[in-house]
Every structure is written in structure tokens, then in C-alpha cells.
Tab-separated table of C-alpha atoms in Angstrom:
chain	number	residue	atom	x	y	z
A	1	UNK	CA	-21.713	-5.265	1.362
A	2	UNK	CA	-25.130	-5.088	-0.321
A	3	UNK	CA	-28.167	-5.481	1.919
A	4	UNK	CA	-29.208	-9.099	2.317
A	5	UNK	CA	-25.794	-10.472	1.221
A	6	UNK	CA	-24.436	-13.226	3.414
A	7	UNK	CA	-20.855	-12.575	4.622
A	8	UNK	CA	-18.245	-14.997	3.405
A	9	UNK	CA	-14.988	-15.650	5.233
A	10	UNK	CA	-11.746	-16.715	3.550
A	11	UNK	CA	-9.171	-18.373	5.749
A	12	UNK	CA	-5.483	-18.113	4.797
A	13	UNK	CA	-2.490	-19.616	6.655
A	14	UNK	CA	0.889	-17.935	6.438
A	15	UNK	CA	4.146	-17.393	8.306
A	16	UNK	CA	4.552	-13.657	7.713
A	17	UNK	CA	2.630	-10.566	6.664
A	18	UNK	CA	3.831	-7.875	4.274
A	19	UNK	CA	1.866	-4.663	4.610
A	20	UNK	CA	1.380	-1.821	2.169
A	21	UNK	CA	0.761	1.487	3.886
A	22	UNK	CA	-1.320	4.043	1.946
A	23	UNK	CA	-4.866	2.816	1.502
A	24	UNK	CA	-4.126	-0.342	3.469
A	25	UNK	CA	-3.129	0.854	6.961
A	26	UNK	CA	-3.410	4.620	6.499
A	27	UNK	CA	-6.069	6.552	4.624
A	28	UNK	CA	-4.038	9.322	2.988
A	29	UNK	CA	-6.322	9.771	-0.015
A	30	UNK	CA	-7.087	13.403	0.835
A	31	UNK	CA	-3.379	14.345	0.676
A	32	UNK	CA	-2.623	12.162	-2.360
A	33	UNK	CA	-5.540	13.557	-4.336
A	34	UNK	CA	-4.852	17.146	-3.358
A	35	UNK	CA	-1.269	17.198	-4.650
A	36	UNK	CA	-1.706	14.893	-7.651
A	37	UNK	CA	-4.707	16.865	-8.893
A	38	UNK	CA	-2.584	20.011	-8.737
A	39	UNK	CA	0.316	18.312	-10.538
A	40	UNK	CA	-2.006	16.899	-13.260
A	41	UNK	CA	-3.579	20.281	-13.960
A	42	UNK	CA	-0.162	21.942	-14.125
A	43	UNK	CA	0.820	19.435	-16.817
A	44	UNK	CA	-2.362	19.680	-18.865
A	45	UNK	CA	-3.686	16.258	-17.767
A	46	UNK	CA	-7.164	15.204	-16.670
A	47	UNK	CA	-6.818	14.875	-12.868
A	48	UNK	CA	-9.563	12.256	-12.645
A	49	UNK	CA	-7.753	10.056	-15.143
A	50	UNK	CA	-4.418	10.616	-13.402
A	51	UNK	CA	-5.856	9.570	-10.041
A	52	UNK	CA	-6.834	6.216	-11.507
A	53	UNK	CA	-3.196	5.162	-11.623
A	54	UNK	CA	-1.356	7.088	-8.915
A	55	UNK	CA	-2.104	4.686	-6.063
A	56	UNK	CA	0.542	2.117	-5.186
A	57	UNK	CA	3.375	3.417	-7.333
A	58	UNK	CA	6.301	5.666	-6.548
A	59	UNK	CA	5.683	9.142	-7.917
A	60	UNK	CA	8.271	9.058	-10.676
A	61	UNK	CA	6.742	5.767	-11.970
A	62	UNK	CA	3.289	7.360	-12.091
A	63	UNK	CA	4.704	10.324	-13.977
A	64	UNK	CA	6.367	7.986	-16.490
A	65	UNK	CA	3.006	6.427	-17.228
A	66	UNK	CA	1.230	9.749	-17.572
A	67	UNK	CA	3.996	11.490	-19.571
A	68	UNK	CA	5.833	8.658	-21.316
A	69	UNK	CA	7.983	10.933	-23.504
A	70	UNK	CA	9.339	13.047	-20.629
A	71	UNK	CA	12.966	12.504	-19.492
A	72	UNK	CA	13.314	10.310	-16.401
A	73	UNK	CA	15.474	12.952	-14.743
A	74	UNK	CA	12.567	15.379	-14.874
A	75	UNK	CA	10.243	12.798	-13.334
A	76	UNK	CA	12.740	12.143	-10.544
A	77	UNK	CA	13.082	15.890	-9.883
A	78	UNK	CA	9.282	16.328	-9.757
A	79	UNK	CA	9.016	13.266	-7.492
A	80	UNK	CA	11.371	14.891	-4.982
A	81	UNK	CA	9.201	17.994	-4.898
A	82	UNK	CA	6.032	15.905	-4.610
A	83	UNK	CA	7.459	13.872	-1.698
A	84	UNK	CA	8.328	17.023	0.185
A	85	UNK	CA	4.861	18.484	-0.381
A	86	UNK	CA	3.084	15.265	0.656
A	87	UNK	CA	5.294	14.807	3.729
A	88	UNK	CA	4.550	18.291	4.969
A	89	UNK	CA	0.780	17.756	4.516
A	90	UNK	CA	-0.918	15.457	7.073
A	91	UNK	CA	-4.351	17.124	6.925
A	92	UNK	CA	-6.846	14.292	6.627
A	93	UNK	CA	-4.380	11.446	7.256
A	94	UNK	CA	-6.224	8.864	9.379
A	95	UNK	CA	-5.958	5.144	10.103
A	96	UNK	CA	-7.968	2.765	7.926
A	97	UNK	CA	-10.824	1.481	10.082
A	98	UNK	CA	-9.538	-1.443	12.210
A	99	UNK	CA	-5.889	-0.615	11.620
A	100	UNK	CA	-5.000	0.113	15.307
A	101	UNK	CA	-6.356	-3.218	16.533
A	102	UNK	CA	-4.919	-5.052	13.509
A	103	UNK	CA	-1.428	-3.660	14.115
A	104	UNK	CA	-1.640	-4.422	17.805
A	105	UNK	CA	-2.467	-8.059	16.963
A	106	UNK	CA	0.772	-8.247	14.896
A	107	UNK	CA	3.078	-6.951	17.645
A	108	UNK	CA	4.741	-10.277	18.305
A	109	UNK	CA	4.261	-11.808	14.843
A	110	UNK	CA	6.501	-11.650	11.733
A	111	UNK	CA	5.506	-8.633	9.649
A	112	UNK	CA	7.056	-5.851	7.605
A	113	UNK	CA	5.995	-2.674	5.869
A	114	UNK	CA	6.368	-2.680	2.086
A	115	UNK	CA	5.532	0.799	0.762
A	116	UNK	CA	6.178	2.986	-2.248
A	117	UNK	CA	6.642	5.928	0.167
A	118	UNK	CA	10.136	6.886	1.242
A	119	UNK	CA	11.268	6.493	4.832
A	120	UNK	CA	10.366	10.022	5.823
A	121	UNK	CA	6.883	9.968	4.294
A	122	UNK	CA	6.145	6.480	5.695
A	123	UNK	CA	7.189	7.522	9.223
A	124	UNK	CA	5.244	10.793	9.013
A	125	UNK	CA	2.032	9.150	7.900
A	126	UNK	CA	2.162	6.223	10.335
A	127	UNK	CA	2.723	8.706	13.154
A	128	UNK	CA	-0.084	10.980	11.918
A	129	UNK	CA	-2.415	7.950	11.959
A	130	UNK	CA	-1.115	6.967	15.445
A	131	UNK	CA	-0.041	3.551	14.257
A	132	UNK	CA	3.075	1.664	15.340
A	133	UNK	CA	5.863	1.668	12.747
A	134	UNK	CA	7.077	-1.879	11.968
A	135	UNK	CA	10.750	-2.437	12.737
A	136	UNK	CA	11.202	-4.028	9.346
A	137	UNK	CA	10.443	-1.694	6.449
A	138	UNK	CA	10.963	-1.771	2.699
A	139	UNK	CA	10.579	1.798	1.462
A	140	UNK	CA	11.310	3.685	-1.750
A	141	UNK	CA	14.996	3.922	-0.860
A	142	UNK	CA	15.210	0.108	-0.552
A	143	UNK	CA	14.348	-0.749	-4.138
A	144	UNK	CA	15.419	0.078	-7.689
A	145	UNK	CA	11.984	-0.756	-9.239
A	146	UNK	CA	8.598	0.566	-8.105
A	147	UNK	CA	5.447	-1.492	-7.760
A	148	UNK	CA	4.025	-3.205	-9.894
A	149	UNK	CA	7.534	-4.740	-9.956
A	150	UNK	CA	7.779	-7.443	-7.253
A	151	UNK	CA	11.147	-6.287	-5.882
A	152	UNK	CA	9.730	-4.673	-2.730
A	153	UNK	CA	7.738	-7.713	-1.711
A	154	UNK	CA	10.642	-10.047	-2.459
A	155	UNK	CA	12.864	-7.903	-0.229
A	156	UNK	CA	10.200	-7.893	2.440
A	157	UNK	CA	10.020	-11.685	2.484
A	158	UNK	CA	13.838	-11.909	2.639
A	159	UNK	CA	13.865	-9.455	5.589
A	160	UNK	CA	11.547	-11.828	7.446
A	161	UNK	CA	13.705	-14.787	6.529
A	162	UNK	CA	10.805	-16.373	4.670
A	163	UNK	CA	10.107	-17.723	1.209
A	164	UNK	CA	7.708	-15.467	-0.755
A	165	UNK	CA	5.121	-18.254	-0.820
A	166	UNK	CA	5.128	-18.261	2.954
A	167	UNK	CA	4.012	-14.614	3.082
A	168	UNK	CA	0.665	-12.912	2.590
A	169	UNK	CA	0.607	-9.353	1.267
A	170	UNK	CA	-2.008	-6.742	2.229
A	171	UNK	CA	-2.697	-4.264	-0.557
A	172	UNK	CA	-5.243	-1.754	-1.803
A	173	UNK	CA	-4.097	-0.937	-5.351
A	174	UNK	CA	-3.753	-2.617	-8.704
A	175	UNK	CA	-0.012	-1.910	-8.812
A	176	UNK	CA	0.444	-3.417	-5.354
A	177	UNK	CA	-1.673	-6.524	-6.041
A	178	UNK	CA	0.187	-7.089	-9.304
A	179	UNK	CA	3.531	-6.778	-7.488
A	180	UNK	CA	2.594	-9.196	-4.731
A	181	UNK	CA	1.236	-11.755	-7.181
A	182	UNK	CA	4.408	-11.486	-9.279
A	183	UNK	CA	6.370	-12.186	-6.085
A	184	UNK	CA	4.427	-15.434	-5.654
A	185	UNK	CA	2.267	-14.365	-2.741
A	186	UNK	CA	-1.385	-14.559	-1.768
A	187	UNK	CA	-2.939	-11.124	-1.426
A	188	UNK	CA	-5.544	-9.744	0.971
A	189	UNK	CA	-7.130	-6.766	-0.777
A	190	UNK	CA	-8.301	-3.946	1.432
A	191	UNK	CA	-10.925	-1.393	0.367
A	192	UNK	CA	-12.789	-0.615	-2.849
A	193	UNK	CA	-9.711	-0.068	-5.080
A	194	UNK	CA	-8.585	-3.653	-4.486
A	195	UNK	CA	-11.807	-5.440	-5.310
A	196	UNK	CA	-11.736	-5.172	-9.146
A	197	UNK	CA	-8.260	-6.781	-9.252
A	198	UNK	CA	-9.311	-10.169	-7.818
A	199	UNK	CA	-7.113	-10.474	-4.755
A	200	UNK	CA	-6.995	-13.856	-3.001
A	201	UNK	CA	-9.320	-12.497	-0.332
A	202	UNK	CA	-11.001	-9.126	0.103
A	203	UNK	CA	-12.207	-7.052	3.042
A	204	UNK	CA	-13.842	-3.643	3.086
A	205	UNK	CA	-11.431	-2.580	5.783
A	206	UNK	CA	-9.278	-4.071	8.567
A	207	UNK	CA	-12.210	-4.454	10.955
A	208	UNK	CA	-13.020	-7.495	8.814
A	209	UNK	CA	-9.658	-9.196	9.272
A	210	UNK	CA	-8.901	-11.353	12.296
A	211	UNK	CA	-5.387	-12.584	13.067
A	212	UNK	CA	-4.961	-15.915	14.851
A	213	UNK	CA	-1.457	-17.045	15.941
A	214	UNK	CA	-1.077	-20.826	15.785
A	215	UNK	CA	1.002	-22.986	18.178
A	216	UNK	CA	3.427	-24.012	15.381
A	217	UNK	CA	4.366	-20.382	14.614
A	218	UNK	CA	2.106	-19.972	11.626
A	219	UNK	CA	-0.583	-17.304	11.368
A	220	UNK	CA	-4.196	-17.919	10.392
A	221	UNK	CA	-6.030	-15.022	8.824
A	222	UNK	CA	-9.812	-14.803	8.775
A	223	UNK	CA	-10.901	-12.344	6.087
A	224	UNK	CA	-14.609	-11.536	5.815
A	225	UNK	CA	-16.050	-10.002	2.671
């Protein structure tokens, strides 16, 4: 926040929270950038340009954007290799500031993880960041279409037994925010990548989000920008 700027708080009321992982709960940027830079250079691409679109999508979907004429089978094969490399590399994986307290505040409240990572990568990164792994998870194996398609968030709402409009998504990327909006949800944007994409509310990190359970079972979110 610029010096002299007065904080503003947005209050949202919901019945369930759907949480992206990378960039939202877990800072895995060091790993993501390490392996995607290498992949981009190997394929004759500008790594800085590639990194502008990798966040939020499954790997094969990113590859399809960057190399649109390449066969999908090759993208899927490369994606399997990339997942193995990223899963084995936890150097620099840390919680987003405020994530431990935020997750603790959700322990008894309806919430689910909705991530483009597969189950193994999601579990590895949540453990590396010492964060509790939600019992309800929508991972890469759960969907046929990657973010920015809304399928993951729609499945997350269904897993909670809630209508999409009764959920709030937490996201850091353009692909994720687009997916949540397409699912009919309000979106809390976390971190600098989220801000240009006009989420419903925005916080620099999770230290600026307060969760307030209400007597009627709803959840009030206080998000300070």
C-alpha cells in the first residue's frame, strides 16, 4: 500500500470458501519459475513472456497457449515430466504470509482446495509450507478442463453442497479469477498478480483477511486493501 494511503476494508458474506493453492496459500514461485524458465528456453521461447501466463493453469494448458500448433499429446507428455520435476523440488516453497492463521480459522468452516496442481503436487506443497490439507480437494485429476474454465470451482461448490453464488473463491492469477467469475462467485484476490484483474476484493496477503463465523452458519470475510 502506498505511503499515506488509507486502508479500505471490503466485507463479504458467504457460506463456503474455495481456495486456490499456489500463490494464494503457498508461495511456490521460486519452483514454478525455475522449471518453466528452463522449459521455455528449451523450446525457444522468451521465459519472461512465458511466466506471464503460467500461473493458475495446468501445465498442458499453458503449453497449448505458448505452442498452439503442437499436438496435445506432446503437451500432456511434457506436463507429466514437469509435474514430476516440480513435485520433487520444494526448495523455496513457503506459506503466503498469514496462511497458517487463516487456515486455522477455517478448521471448522466449509472450505475446499481448488487447484490446478495434481493430488501429489498439492499434498507435497501444502506439507512443505506446513499448512493443513483440506479434506475436500478439487485437483487436476478431478476435472477435464483447466482454469480459466470454471469446472473446478463448480465442482468445489458441489463438494460443499452449496450453490456457486454461496461461495467465495480465493485466487492469485488471471486464469483463476476468470474461472471463479465464470462459476458465478465473488473473488478475493491475493497478492500482486491478482490486482490488475479486478477481483471483488483484494488483499496483499492473508494477514489482511479476517474470517468471522456467524451464528446462522454464514461466514463474514473482512478483506483489507
